[in-house]
mmCIF file with all atom_site columns, C-alpha atoms in Angstrom:
data_model
loop_
_atom_site.group_PDB
_atom_site.id
_atom_site.type_symbol
_atom_site.label_atom_id
_atom_site.label_alt_id
_atom_site.label_comp_id
_atom_site.label_asym_id
_atom_site.label_entity_id
_atom_site.label_seq_id
_atom_site.pdbx_PDB_ins_code
_atom_site.Cartn_x
_atom_site.Cartn_y
_atom_site.Cartn_z
_atom_site.occupancy
_atom_site.B_iso_or_equiv
_atom_site.pdbx_formal_charge
_atom_site.auth_seq_id
_atom_site.auth_comp_id
_atom_site.auth_asym_id
_atom_site.auth_atom_id
_atom_site.pdbx_PDB_model_num
ATOM 1   C CA . MET A 1 1   ? 18.611  -8.410  4.763   1.00 49.00 ? 1   MET A CA 1
ATOM 2   C CA . GLY A 1 2   ? 21.157  -5.637  5.397   1.00 52.00 ? 2   GLY A CA 1
ATOM 3   C CA . LEU A 1 3   ? 22.647  -3.068  3.099   1.00 50.00 ? 3   LEU A CA 1
ATOM 4   C CA . PRO A 1 4   ? 25.031  -4.313  0.397   1.00 45.00 ? 4   PRO A CA 1
ATOM 5   C CA . PRO A 1 5   ? 28.690  -3.844  1.410   1.00 43.00 ? 5   PRO A CA 1
ATOM 6   C CA . MET A 1 6   ? 29.397  -1.342  -1.372  1.00 42.00 ? 6   MET A CA 1
ATOM 7   C CA . VAL A 1 7   ? 26.754  1.001   0.016   1.00 47.00 ? 7   VAL A CA 1
ATOM 8   C CA . ARG A 1 8   ? 27.576  0.447   3.683   1.00 44.00 ? 8   ARG A CA 1
ATOM 9   C CA . LEU A 1 9   ? 30.340  3.082   3.819   1.00 41.00 ? 9   LEU A CA 1
ATOM 10  C CA . ASN A 1 10  ? 29.733  3.849   7.482   1.00 40.00 ? 10  ASN A CA 1
ATOM 11  C CA . SER A 1 11  ? 33.015  3.499   9.327   1.00 35.00 ? 11  SER A CA 1
ATOM 12  C CA . THR A 1 12  ? 33.409  5.445   12.548  1.00 37.00 ? 12  THR A CA 1
ATOM 13  C CA . ASP A 1 13  ? 36.492  7.222   11.199  1.00 38.00 ? 13  ASP A CA 1
ATOM 14  C CA . SER A 1 14  ? 35.896  10.847  10.347  1.00 35.00 ? 14  SER A CA 1
ATOM 15  C CA . LYS A 1 15  ? 38.568  10.962  7.643   1.00 39.00 ? 15  LYS A CA 1
ATOM 16  C CA . LEU A 1 16  ? 37.209  10.303  4.187   1.00 38.00 ? 16  LEU A CA 1
ATOM 17  C CA . ASP A 1 17  ? 40.241  8.344   3.000   1.00 43.00 ? 17  ASP A CA 1
ATOM 18  C CA . GLN A 1 18  ? 39.868  5.914   5.924   1.00 48.00 ? 18  GLN A CA 1
ATOM 19  C CA . SER A 1 19  ? 36.215  5.056   5.194   1.00 58.00 ? 19  SER A CA 1
ATOM 20  C CA . GLN A 1 20  ? 36.238  1.731   3.385   1.00 59.00 ? 20  GLN A CA 1
ATOM 21  C CA . VAL A 1 21  ? 34.074  -1.362  3.233   1.00 59.00 ? 21  VAL A CA 1
ATOM 22  C CA . GLY A 1 22  ? 35.430  -4.459  1.545   1.00 60.00 ? 22  GLY A CA 1
ATOM 23  C CA . GLY A 1 23  ? 38.300  -2.389  0.150   1.00 68.00 ? 23  GLY A CA 1
ATOM 24  C CA . ILE A 1 24  ? 35.934  0.092   -1.508  1.00 75.00 ? 24  ILE A CA 1
ATOM 25  C CA . ASP A 1 25  ? 36.340  3.734   -0.526  1.00 79.00 ? 25  ASP A CA 1
ATOM 26  C CA . GLN A 1 26  ? 34.166  6.662   -1.578  1.00 80.00 ? 26  GLN A CA 1
ATOM 27  C CA . LYS A 1 27  ? 36.392  7.598   -4.502  1.00 84.00 ? 27  LYS A CA 1
ATOM 28  C CA . THR A 1 28  ? 36.255  4.055   -5.924  1.00 86.00 ? 28  THR A CA 1
ATOM 29  C CA . PHE A 1 29  ? 32.537  3.813   -5.241  1.00 85.00 ? 29  PHE A CA 1
ATOM 30  C CA . HIS A 1 30  ? 31.927  7.048   -7.165  1.00 88.00 ? 30  HIS A CA 1
ATOM 31  C CA . ALA A 1 31  ? 34.042  5.812   -10.075 1.00 88.00 ? 31  ALA A CA 1
ATOM 32  C CA . LEU A 1 32  ? 32.133  2.513   -10.224 1.00 86.00 ? 32  LEU A CA 1
ATOM 33  C CA . TRP A 1 33  ? 28.829  4.353   -10.035 1.00 89.00 ? 33  TRP A CA 1
ATOM 34  C CA . GLY A 1 34  ? 29.673  6.425   -13.099 1.00 87.00 ? 34  GLY A CA 1
ATOM 35  C CA . ARG A 1 35  ? 31.428  3.718   -15.125 1.00 87.00 ? 35  ARG A CA 1
ATOM 36  C CA . LYS A 1 36  ? 29.800  2.403   -18.285 1.00 80.00 ? 36  LYS A CA 1
ATOM 37  C CA . THR A 1 37  ? 30.333  -1.083  -19.657 1.00 79.00 ? 37  THR A CA 1
ATOM 38  C CA . GLY A 1 38  ? 29.174  -1.587  -23.226 1.00 72.00 ? 38  GLY A CA 1
ATOM 39  C CA . GLY A 1 39  ? 27.220  1.651   -22.996 1.00 74.00 ? 39  GLY A CA 1
ATOM 40  C CA . SER A 1 40  ? 25.391  0.639   -19.814 1.00 76.00 ? 40  SER A CA 1
ATOM 41  C CA . PHE A 1 41  ? 25.818  1.584   -16.163 1.00 82.00 ? 41  PHE A CA 1
ATOM 42  C CA . ASP A 1 42  ? 26.195  -2.053  -15.113 1.00 85.00 ? 42  ASP A CA 1
ATOM 43  C CA . HIS A 1 43  ? 27.839  -1.323  -11.744 1.00 86.00 ? 43  HIS A CA 1
ATOM 44  C CA . ARG A 1 44  ? 25.219  1.277   -10.881 1.00 89.00 ? 44  ARG A CA 1
ATOM 45  C CA . ALA A 1 45  ? 22.393  -1.080  -11.810 1.00 90.00 ? 45  ALA A CA 1
ATOM 46  C CA . LYS A 1 46  ? 23.883  -3.832  -9.626  1.00 90.00 ? 46  LYS A CA 1
ATOM 47  C CA . ILE A 1 47  ? 24.274  -1.488  -6.651  1.00 91.00 ? 47  ILE A CA 1
ATOM 48  C CA . ILE A 1 48  ? 20.681  -0.282  -7.013  1.00 93.00 ? 48  ILE A CA 1
ATOM 49  C CA . ALA A 1 49  ? 19.397  -3.855  -7.299  1.00 93.00 ? 49  ALA A CA 1
ATOM 50  C CA . LEU A 1 50  ? 21.231  -4.873  -4.118  1.00 92.00 ? 50  LEU A CA 1
ATOM 51  C CA . PHE A 1 51  ? 19.972  -1.787  -2.290  1.00 93.00 ? 51  PHE A CA 1
ATOM 52  C CA . ARG A 1 52  ? 16.366  -2.535  -3.237  1.00 93.00 ? 52  ARG A CA 1
ATOM 53  C CA . ALA A 1 53  ? 16.797  -6.184  -2.267  1.00 93.00 ? 53  ALA A CA 1
ATOM 54  C CA . ALA A 1 54  ? 17.752  -5.072  1.249   1.00 92.00 ? 54  ALA A CA 1
ATOM 55  C CA . MET A 1 55  ? 14.059  -4.244  1.816   1.00 92.00 ? 55  MET A CA 1
ATOM 56  C CA . PRO A 1 56  ? 12.062  -5.749  -1.082  1.00 90.00 ? 56  PRO A CA 1
ATOM 57  C CA . GLY A 1 57  ? 8.598   -4.497  -1.937  1.00 88.00 ? 57  GLY A CA 1
ATOM 58  C CA . ASN A 1 58  ? 9.280   -1.054  -0.502  1.00 91.00 ? 58  ASN A CA 1
ATOM 59  C CA . HIS A 1 59  ? 9.456   2.400   -2.029  1.00 93.00 ? 59  HIS A CA 1
ATOM 60  C CA . GLU A 1 60  ? 12.499  4.485   -1.096  1.00 95.00 ? 60  GLU A CA 1
ATOM 61  C CA . TRP A 1 61  ? 11.622  8.063   -0.136  1.00 96.00 ? 61  TRP A CA 1
ATOM 62  C CA . LEU A 1 62  ? 15.115  8.990   -1.286  1.00 96.00 ? 62  LEU A CA 1
ATOM 63  C CA . PRO A 1 63  ? 15.150  7.383   -4.764  1.00 97.00 ? 63  PRO A CA 1
ATOM 64  C CA . SER A 1 64  ? 17.796  4.720   -5.301  1.00 96.00 ? 64  SER A CA 1
ATOM 65  C CA . ASP A 1 65  ? 19.474  6.716   -8.071  1.00 95.00 ? 65  ASP A CA 1
ATOM 66  C CA . LEU A 1 66  ? 20.569  9.130   -5.302  1.00 96.00 ? 66  LEU A CA 1
ATOM 67  C CA . ILE A 1 67  ? 22.765  6.496   -3.627  1.00 94.00 ? 67  ILE A CA 1
ATOM 68  C CA . ASP A 1 68  ? 26.037  8.055   -4.809  1.00 93.00 ? 68  ASP A CA 1
ATOM 69  C CA . GLU A 1 69  ? 24.950  11.500  -3.602  1.00 94.00 ? 69  GLU A CA 1
ATOM 70  C CA . VAL A 1 70  ? 23.785  10.078  -0.274  1.00 93.00 ? 70  VAL A CA 1
ATOM 71  C CA . VAL A 1 71  ? 27.104  8.270   0.297   1.00 89.00 ? 71  VAL A CA 1
ATOM 72  C CA . SER A 1 72  ? 29.019  11.438  -0.584  1.00 89.00 ? 72  SER A CA 1
ATOM 73  C CA . ARG A 1 73  ? 26.954  13.577  1.794   1.00 90.00 ? 73  ARG A CA 1
ATOM 74  C CA . ASP A 1 74  ? 27.282  11.000  4.570   1.00 86.00 ? 74  ASP A CA 1
ATOM 75  C CA . LEU A 1 75  ? 31.062  10.912  4.350   1.00 83.00 ? 75  LEU A CA 1
ATOM 76  C CA . THR A 1 76  ? 31.471  14.655  3.878   1.00 80.00 ? 76  THR A CA 1
ATOM 77  C CA . ASN A 1 77  ? 29.317  15.367  6.934   1.00 78.00 ? 77  ASN A CA 1
ATOM 78  C CA . ARG A 1 78  ? 31.379  12.959  9.024   1.00 74.00 ? 78  ARG A CA 1
ATOM 79  C CA . GLN A 1 79  ? 34.539  14.757  7.924   1.00 71.00 ? 79  GLN A CA 1
ATOM 80  C CA . LEU A 1 80  ? 32.981  17.745  9.657   1.00 74.00 ? 80  LEU A CA 1
ATOM 81  C CA . ASN A 1 81  ? 32.254  15.584  12.729  1.00 71.00 ? 81  ASN A CA 1
ATOM 82  C CA . GLN A 1 82  ? 28.528  15.586  11.990  1.00 69.00 ? 82  GLN A CA 1
ATOM 83  C CA . ALA A 1 83  ? 27.097  12.131  12.776  1.00 62.00 ? 83  ALA A CA 1
ATOM 84  C CA . THR A 1 84  ? 24.251  12.266  10.279  1.00 72.00 ? 84  THR A CA 1
ATOM 85  C CA . GLN A 1 85  ? 24.041  8.635   9.053   1.00 85.00 ? 85  GLN A CA 1
ATOM 86  C CA . TRP A 1 86  ? 22.583  9.589   5.668   1.00 91.00 ? 86  TRP A CA 1
ATOM 87  C CA . VAL A 1 87  ? 23.126  6.087   4.260   1.00 90.00 ? 87  VAL A CA 1
ATOM 88  C CA . GLN A 1 88  ? 21.032  4.524   7.019   1.00 90.00 ? 88  GLN A CA 1
ATOM 89  C CA . PHE A 1 89  ? 18.481  7.309   6.617   1.00 91.00 ? 89  PHE A CA 1
ATOM 90  C CA . GLN A 1 90  ? 18.000  6.407   2.940   1.00 94.00 ? 90  GLN A CA 1
ATOM 91  C CA . HIS A 1 91  ? 17.841  2.700   3.794   1.00 93.00 ? 91  HIS A CA 1
ATOM 92  C CA . GLN A 1 92  ? 15.318  3.002   6.625   1.00 92.00 ? 92  GLN A CA 1
ATOM 93  C CA . THR A 1 93  ? 13.041  5.631   5.073   1.00 92.00 ? 93  THR A CA 1
ATOM 94  C CA . ARG A 1 94  ? 10.838  3.357   2.988   1.00 93.00 ? 94  ARG A CA 1
ATOM 95  C CA . THR A 1 95  ? 7.130   2.583   2.596   1.00 90.00 ? 95  THR A CA 1
ATOM 96  C CA . LEU A 1 96  ? 5.385   -0.491  1.224   1.00 88.00 ? 96  LEU A CA 1
ATOM 97  C CA . THR A 1 97  ? 5.123   0.266   -2.479  1.00 89.00 ? 97  THR A CA 1
ATOM 98  C CA . GLN A 1 98  ? 1.472   -0.752  -2.819  1.00 85.00 ? 98  GLN A CA 1
ATOM 99  C CA . HIS A 1 99  ? 0.529   2.069   -0.439  1.00 87.00 ? 99  HIS A CA 1
ATOM 100 C CA . VAL A 1 100 ? 2.008   4.795   -2.669  1.00 92.00 ? 100 VAL A CA 1
ATOM 101 C CA . VAL A 1 101 ? -1.176  5.809   -4.502  1.00 93.00 ? 101 VAL A CA 1
ATOM 102 C CA . PHE A 1 102 ? -1.438  9.260   -6.059  1.00 95.00 ? 102 PHE A CA 1
ATOM 103 C CA . LYS A 1 103 ? -4.285  11.750  -5.951  1.00 95.00 ? 103 LYS A CA 1
ATOM 104 C CA . LYS A 1 104 ? -3.949  11.790  -9.726  1.00 96.00 ? 104 LYS A CA 1
ATOM 105 C CA . GLU A 1 105 ? -6.517  9.807   -11.732 1.00 97.00 ? 105 GLU A CA 1
ATOM 106 C CA . ARG A 1 106 ? -7.717  9.142   -15.234 1.00 97.00 ? 106 ARG A CA 1
ATOM 107 C CA . ALA A 1 107 ? -11.303 8.609   -16.330 1.00 97.00 ? 107 ALA A CA 1
ATOM 108 C CA . LEU A 1 108 ? -12.728 5.738   -18.345 1.00 96.00 ? 108 LEU A CA 1
ATOM 109 C CA . GLY A 1 109 ? -16.416 5.189   -18.962 1.00 95.00 ? 109 GLY A CA 1
ATOM 110 C CA . GLY A 1 110 ? -17.381 7.677   -16.287 1.00 96.00 ? 110 GLY A CA 1
ATOM 111 C CA . LYS A 1 111 ? -15.287 5.885   -13.667 1.00 95.00 ? 111 LYS A CA 1
ATOM 112 C CA . SER A 1 112 ? -11.993 6.777   -11.987 1.00 95.00 ? 112 SER A CA 1
ATOM 113 C CA . ILE A 1 113 ? -8.722  4.923   -12.338 1.00 95.00 ? 113 ILE A CA 1
ATOM 114 C CA . PRO A 1 114 ? -6.251  6.112   -9.681  1.00 94.00 ? 114 PRO A CA 1
ATOM 115 C CA . GLN A 1 115 ? -2.585  6.435   -10.545 1.00 96.00 ? 115 GLN A CA 1
ATOM 116 C CA . GLY A 1 116 ? 0.282   5.332   -8.357  1.00 95.00 ? 116 GLY A CA 1
ATOM 117 C CA . HIS A 1 117 ? 3.843   4.154   -7.992  1.00 95.00 ? 117 HIS A CA 1
ATOM 118 C CA . SER A 1 118 ? 4.945   1.085   -9.941  1.00 93.00 ? 118 SER A CA 1
ATOM 119 C CA . GLY A 1 119 ? 3.649   -1.864  -7.952  1.00 91.00 ? 119 GLY A CA 1
ATOM 120 C CA . ALA A 1 120 ? 0.593   -0.117  -6.523  1.00 91.00 ? 120 ALA A CA 1
ATOM 121 C CA . VAL A 1 121 ? -2.330  0.313   -8.953  1.00 93.00 ? 121 VAL A CA 1
ATOM 122 C CA . TYR A 1 122 ? -3.200  -1.822  -11.972 1.00 94.00 ? 122 TYR A CA 1
ATOM 123 C CA . PHE A 1 123 ? -5.902  -1.928  -14.630 1.00 95.00 ? 123 PHE A CA 1
ATOM 124 C CA . GLN A 1 124 ? -7.132  -5.358  -15.598 1.00 94.00 ? 124 GLN A CA 1
ATOM 125 C CA . LYS A 1 125 ? -7.169  -6.106  -19.323 1.00 93.00 ? 125 LYS A CA 1
ATOM 126 C CA . VAL A 1 126 ? -8.793  -9.165  -20.877 1.00 92.00 ? 126 VAL A CA 1
ATOM 127 C CA . ASP A 1 127 ? -8.163  -10.017 -24.520 1.00 92.00 ? 127 ASP A CA 1
ATOM 128 C CA . ALA A 1 128 ? -10.501 -11.777 -26.955 1.00 92.00 ? 128 ALA A CA 1
ATOM 129 C CA . SER A 1 129 ? -9.160  -15.170 -25.877 1.00 93.00 ? 129 SER A CA 1
ATOM 130 C CA . GLY A 1 130 ? -9.862  -14.463 -22.230 1.00 91.00 ? 130 GLY A CA 1
ATOM 131 C CA . ASN A 1 131 ? -6.225  -13.951 -21.273 1.00 93.00 ? 131 ASN A CA 1
ATOM 132 C CA . VAL A 1 132 ? -5.901  -11.600 -18.298 1.00 92.00 ? 132 VAL A CA 1
ATOM 133 C CA . ASP A 1 133 ? -3.160  -8.990  -17.917 1.00 94.00 ? 133 ASP A CA 1
ATOM 134 C CA . TYR A 1 134 ? -2.630  -6.145  -15.468 1.00 93.00 ? 134 TYR A CA 1
ATOM 135 C CA . LYS A 1 135 ? -1.375  -2.794  -16.749 1.00 95.00 ? 135 LYS A CA 1
ATOM 136 C CA . PRO A 1 136 ? 0.448   -0.561  -14.233 1.00 96.00 ? 136 PRO A CA 1
ATOM 137 C CA . GLU A 1 137 ? -1.197  2.841   -13.756 1.00 97.00 ? 137 GLU A CA 1
ATOM 138 C CA . THR A 1 138 ? 1.753   5.152   -13.065 1.00 97.00 ? 138 THR A CA 1
ATOM 139 C CA . ASP A 1 139 ? 1.000   8.575   -14.550 1.00 98.00 ? 139 ASP A CA 1
ATOM 140 C CA . GLY A 1 140 ? 2.681   11.188  -12.339 1.00 97.00 ? 140 GLY A CA 1
ATOM 141 C CA . GLN A 1 141 ? 5.417   8.881   -11.052 1.00 97.00 ? 141 GLN A CA 1
ATOM 142 C CA . ASP A 1 142 ? 8.291   10.684  -12.791 1.00 97.00 ? 142 ASP A CA 1
ATOM 143 C CA . ASP A 1 143 ? 7.251   14.074  -11.395 1.00 98.00 ? 143 ASP A CA 1
ATOM 144 C CA . PHE A 1 144 ? 6.823   12.537  -7.944  1.00 98.00 ? 144 PHE A CA 1
ATOM 145 C CA . HIS A 1 145 ? 10.360  11.134  -8.005  1.00 98.00 ? 145 HIS A CA 1
ATOM 146 C CA . ASP A 1 146 ? 11.773  14.444  -9.252  1.00 98.00 ? 146 ASP A CA 1
ATOM 147 C CA . GLU A 1 147 ? 10.199  16.211  -6.269  1.00 98.00 ? 147 GLU A CA 1
ATOM 148 C CA . LEU A 1 148 ? 11.660  13.639  -3.867  1.00 97.00 ? 148 LEU A CA 1
ATOM 149 C CA . ARG A 1 149 ? 15.133  14.181  -5.332  1.00 98.00 ? 149 ARG A CA 1
ATOM 150 C CA . ALA A 1 150 ? 14.731  17.945  -5.005  1.00 98.00 ? 150 ALA A CA 1
ATOM 151 C CA . ALA A 1 151 ? 13.661  17.530  -1.363  1.00 97.00 ? 151 ALA A CA 1
ATOM 152 C CA . PHE A 1 152 ? 16.899  15.702  -0.554  1.00 96.00 ? 152 PHE A CA 1
ATOM 153 C CA . ARG A 1 153 ? 19.157  18.054  -2.461  1.00 96.00 ? 153 ARG A CA 1
ATOM 154 C CA . ALA A 1 154 ? 17.659  21.165  -0.872  1.00 96.00 ? 154 ALA A CA 1
ATOM 155 C CA . GLY A 1 155 ? 17.622  19.831  2.706   1.00 91.00 ? 155 GLY A CA 1
ATOM 156 C CA . GLY A 1 156 ? 20.694  20.398  4.816   1.00 85.00 ? 156 GLY A CA 1
ATOM 157 C CA . ASN A 1 157 ? 19.743  18.033  7.645   1.00 88.00 ? 157 ASN A CA 1
ATOM 158 C CA . HIS A 1 158 ? 17.405  15.146  8.424   1.00 88.00 ? 158 HIS A CA 1
ATOM 159 C CA . ALA A 1 159 ? 14.633  17.346  9.806   1.00 90.00 ? 159 ALA A CA 1
ATOM 160 C CA . ALA A 1 160 ? 14.614  19.588  6.729   1.00 93.00 ? 160 ALA A CA 1
ATOM 161 C CA . VAL A 1 161 ? 14.586  16.627  4.352   1.00 93.00 ? 161 VAL A CA 1
ATOM 162 C CA . VAL A 1 162 ? 11.773  14.860  6.231   1.00 93.00 ? 162 VAL A CA 1
ATOM 163 C CA . SER A 1 163 ? 9.725   18.061  6.271   1.00 94.00 ? 163 SER A CA 1
ATOM 164 C CA . ALA A 1 164 ? 10.202  18.481  2.522   1.00 96.00 ? 164 ALA A CA 1
ATOM 165 C CA . LEU A 1 165 ? 9.353   14.812  1.851   1.00 95.00 ? 165 LEU A CA 1
ATOM 166 C CA . LYS A 1 166 ? 6.161   15.142  3.867   1.00 95.00 ? 166 LYS A CA 1
ATOM 167 C CA . SER A 1 167 ? 5.195   18.201  1.839   1.00 96.00 ? 167 SER A CA 1
ATOM 168 C CA . VAL A 1 168 ? 5.629   16.192  -1.357  1.00 96.00 ? 168 VAL A CA 1
ATOM 169 C CA . ALA A 1 169 ? 3.548   13.371  0.134   1.00 95.00 ? 169 ALA A CA 1
ATOM 170 C CA . VAL A 1 170 ? 0.703   15.662  1.175   1.00 94.00 ? 170 VAL A CA 1
ATOM 171 C CA . LYS A 1 171 ? 0.690   17.276  -2.247  1.00 96.00 ? 171 LYS A CA 1
ATOM 172 C CA . SER A 1 172 ? 0.831   14.073  -4.307  1.00 96.00 ? 172 SER A CA 1
ATOM 173 C CA . LEU A 1 173 ? -0.504  11.092  -2.367  1.00 94.00 ? 173 LEU A CA 1
ATOM 174 C CA . TRP A 1 174 ? -3.997  9.848   -1.704  1.00 92.00 ? 174 TRP A CA 1
ATOM 175 C CA . ASP A 1 175 ? -4.820  9.716   1.999   1.00 86.00 ? 175 ASP A CA 1
ATOM 176 C CA . GLY A 1 176 ? -6.861  6.528   1.659   1.00 83.00 ? 176 GLY A CA 1
ATOM 177 C CA . LYS A 1 177 ? -10.082 8.343   2.489   1.00 82.00 ? 177 LYS A CA 1
ATOM 178 C CA . SER A 1 178 ? -10.711 11.260  0.134   1.00 87.00 ? 178 SER A CA 1
ATOM 179 C CA . ALA A 1 179 ? -13.076 10.634  -2.749  1.00 88.00 ? 179 ALA A CA 1
ATOM 180 C CA . PHE A 1 180 ? -11.939 10.644  -6.356  1.00 92.00 ? 180 PHE A CA 1
ATOM 181 C CA . SER A 1 181 ? -14.009 12.326  -9.055  1.00 94.00 ? 181 SER A CA 1
ATOM 182 C CA . ASN A 1 182 ? -16.032 9.158   -9.634  1.00 94.00 ? 182 ASN A CA 1
ATOM 183 C CA . ALA A 1 183 ? -16.385 5.652   -8.268  1.00 92.00 ? 183 ALA A CA 1
ATOM 184 C CA . PHE A 1 184 ? -13.467 3.351   -9.051  1.00 91.00 ? 184 PHE A CA 1
ATOM 185 C CA . HIS A 1 185 ? -13.614 1.454   -12.309 1.00 94.00 ? 185 HIS A CA 1
ATOM 186 C CA . LYS A 1 186 ? -14.463 -2.207  -11.709 1.00 92.00 ? 186 LYS A CA 1
ATOM 187 C CA . ARG A 1 187 ? -11.175 -3.220  -13.315 1.00 93.00 ? 187 ARG A CA 1
ATOM 188 C CA . VAL A 1 188 ? -8.982  -1.242  -10.922 1.00 93.00 ? 188 VAL A CA 1
ATOM 189 C CA . TYR A 1 189 ? -6.802  -3.654  -8.965  1.00 91.00 ? 189 TYR A CA 1
ATOM 190 C CA . TRP A 1 190 ? -4.333  -3.244  -6.108  1.00 87.00 ? 190 TRP A CA 1
ATOM 191 C CA . ARG A 1 191 ? -1.157  -5.254  -5.668  1.00 81.00 ? 191 ARG A CA 1
ATOM 192 C CA . ALA A 1 192 ? -1.444  -7.104  -2.366  1.00 76.00 ? 192 ALA A CA 1
ATOM 193 C CA . ARG A 1 193 ? 1.499   -7.960  -0.105  1.00 72.00 ? 193 ARG A CA 1
ATOM 194 C CA . THR A 1 194 ? 1.271   -11.527 -1.351  1.00 74.00 ? 194 THR A CA 1
ATOM 195 C CA . GLY A 1 195 ? 1.856   -10.337 -4.925  1.00 74.00 ? 195 GLY A CA 1
ATOM 196 C CA . GLU A 1 196 ? -1.724  -11.127 -5.894  1.00 80.00 ? 196 GLU A CA 1
ATOM 197 C CA . TYR A 1 197 ? -4.058  -8.622  -7.519  1.00 84.00 ? 197 TYR A CA 1
ATOM 198 C CA . ALA A 1 198 ? -7.116  -7.592  -5.497  1.00 80.00 ? 198 ALA A CA 1
ATOM 199 C CA . GLY A 1 199 ? -10.025 -5.581  -6.862  1.00 78.00 ? 199 GLY A CA 1
ATOM 200 C CA . GLY A 1 200 ? -12.125 -2.971  -5.128  1.00 68.00 ? 200 GLY A CA 1
ATOM 201 C CA . LEU A 1 201 ? -11.515 -0.437  -2.387  1.00 60.00 ? 201 LEU A CA 1
ATOM 202 C CA . THR A 1 202 ? -12.473 -2.929  0.323   1.00 55.00 ? 202 THR A CA 1
ATOM 203 C CA . ASN A 1 203 ? -9.608  -5.214  -0.641  1.00 58.00 ? 203 ASN A CA 1
ATOM 204 C CA . PHE A 1 204 ? -7.205  -2.289  -0.678  1.00 60.00 ? 204 PHE A CA 1
ATOM 205 C CA . MET A 1 205 ? -8.194  -1.102  2.799   1.00 51.00 ? 205 MET A CA 1
ATOM 206 C CA . ARG A 1 206 ? -7.992  -4.666  4.147   1.00 51.00 ? 206 ARG A CA 1
ATOM 207 C CA . GLU A 1 207 ? -4.224  -4.261  3.900   1.00 51.00 ? 207 GLU A CA 1
ATOM 208 C CA . ASP A 1 208 ? -4.487  -2.020  7.000   1.00 49.00 ? 208 ASP A CA 1
ATOM 209 C CA . VAL A 1 209 ? -3.351  0.925   4.929   1.00 47.00 ? 209 VAL A CA 1
ATOM 210 C CA . LYS A 1 210 ? -2.321  4.179   6.501   1.00 48.00 ? 210 LYS A CA 1
ATOM 211 C CA . PRO A 1 211 ? -1.521  7.251   4.389   1.00 47.00 ? 211 PRO A CA 1
ATOM 212 C CA . ALA A 1 212 ? 1.968   6.736   2.996   1.00 55.00 ? 212 ALA A CA 1
ATOM 213 C CA . SER A 1 213 ? 3.089   10.100  4.390   1.00 50.00 ? 213 SER A CA 1
ATOM 214 C CA . SER A 1 214 ? 2.354   8.897   7.938   1.00 48.00 ? 214 SER A CA 1
ATOM 215 C CA . ARG A 1 215 ? 5.107   6.311   7.547   1.00 51.00 ? 215 ARG A CA 1
ATOM 216 C CA . LEU A 1 216 ? 7.845   8.918   7.195   1.00 59.00 ? 216 LEU A CA 1
ATOM 217 C CA . PRO A 1 217 ? 10.071  9.373   10.261  1.00 59.00 ? 217 PRO A CA 1
ATOM 218 C CA . ALA A 1 218 ? 9.325   12.152  12.713  1.00 57.00 ? 218 ALA A CA 1
ATOM 219 C CA . THR A 1 219 ? 11.257  15.367  12.264  1.00 48.00 ? 219 THR A CA 1
#
């Protein structure tokens, strides 16, 4: 599935006022992005949902709430005759979400429970009636996303942004090999590509996992 039309502002014209897709130019796009309906950013939420649906099950290294900034930078750079393709960069720079596992952990009963991005690590809970639920383990996710946003905003070109993203990855993400403080808790589960929950490190590694940082583009 490709990018939604409202995000695909990638005409070959260098003039900002000539860059339109489906009648939407950058000025209109920005207005829709910031418009509230009934107190909610309905247009923004729709754009983000369509963007995520273009590559479902993947984590964006440039968070989706940066879309407006990415579109603006893309068009501004092309006004200066710089063919940077920032929109495509944001679209293509993604990693399977279940591979985004943090070095961060919490302890329970002398065992480790890794933390990760939403959709990666879960803790199995069973109530008195035997009903099973899976609680996302996401401590550290907000800080991780803040650092990714800062990496984009501080980088003036693709190489600088990729370098900064890799630094964030090395700092925050588990490499798939290093030991945690203790053995994993028996109720730690990973979200498989099929959407099923799989317990144990063996099941996680069976997904042919590589460190998430290795999936970033080369500088």
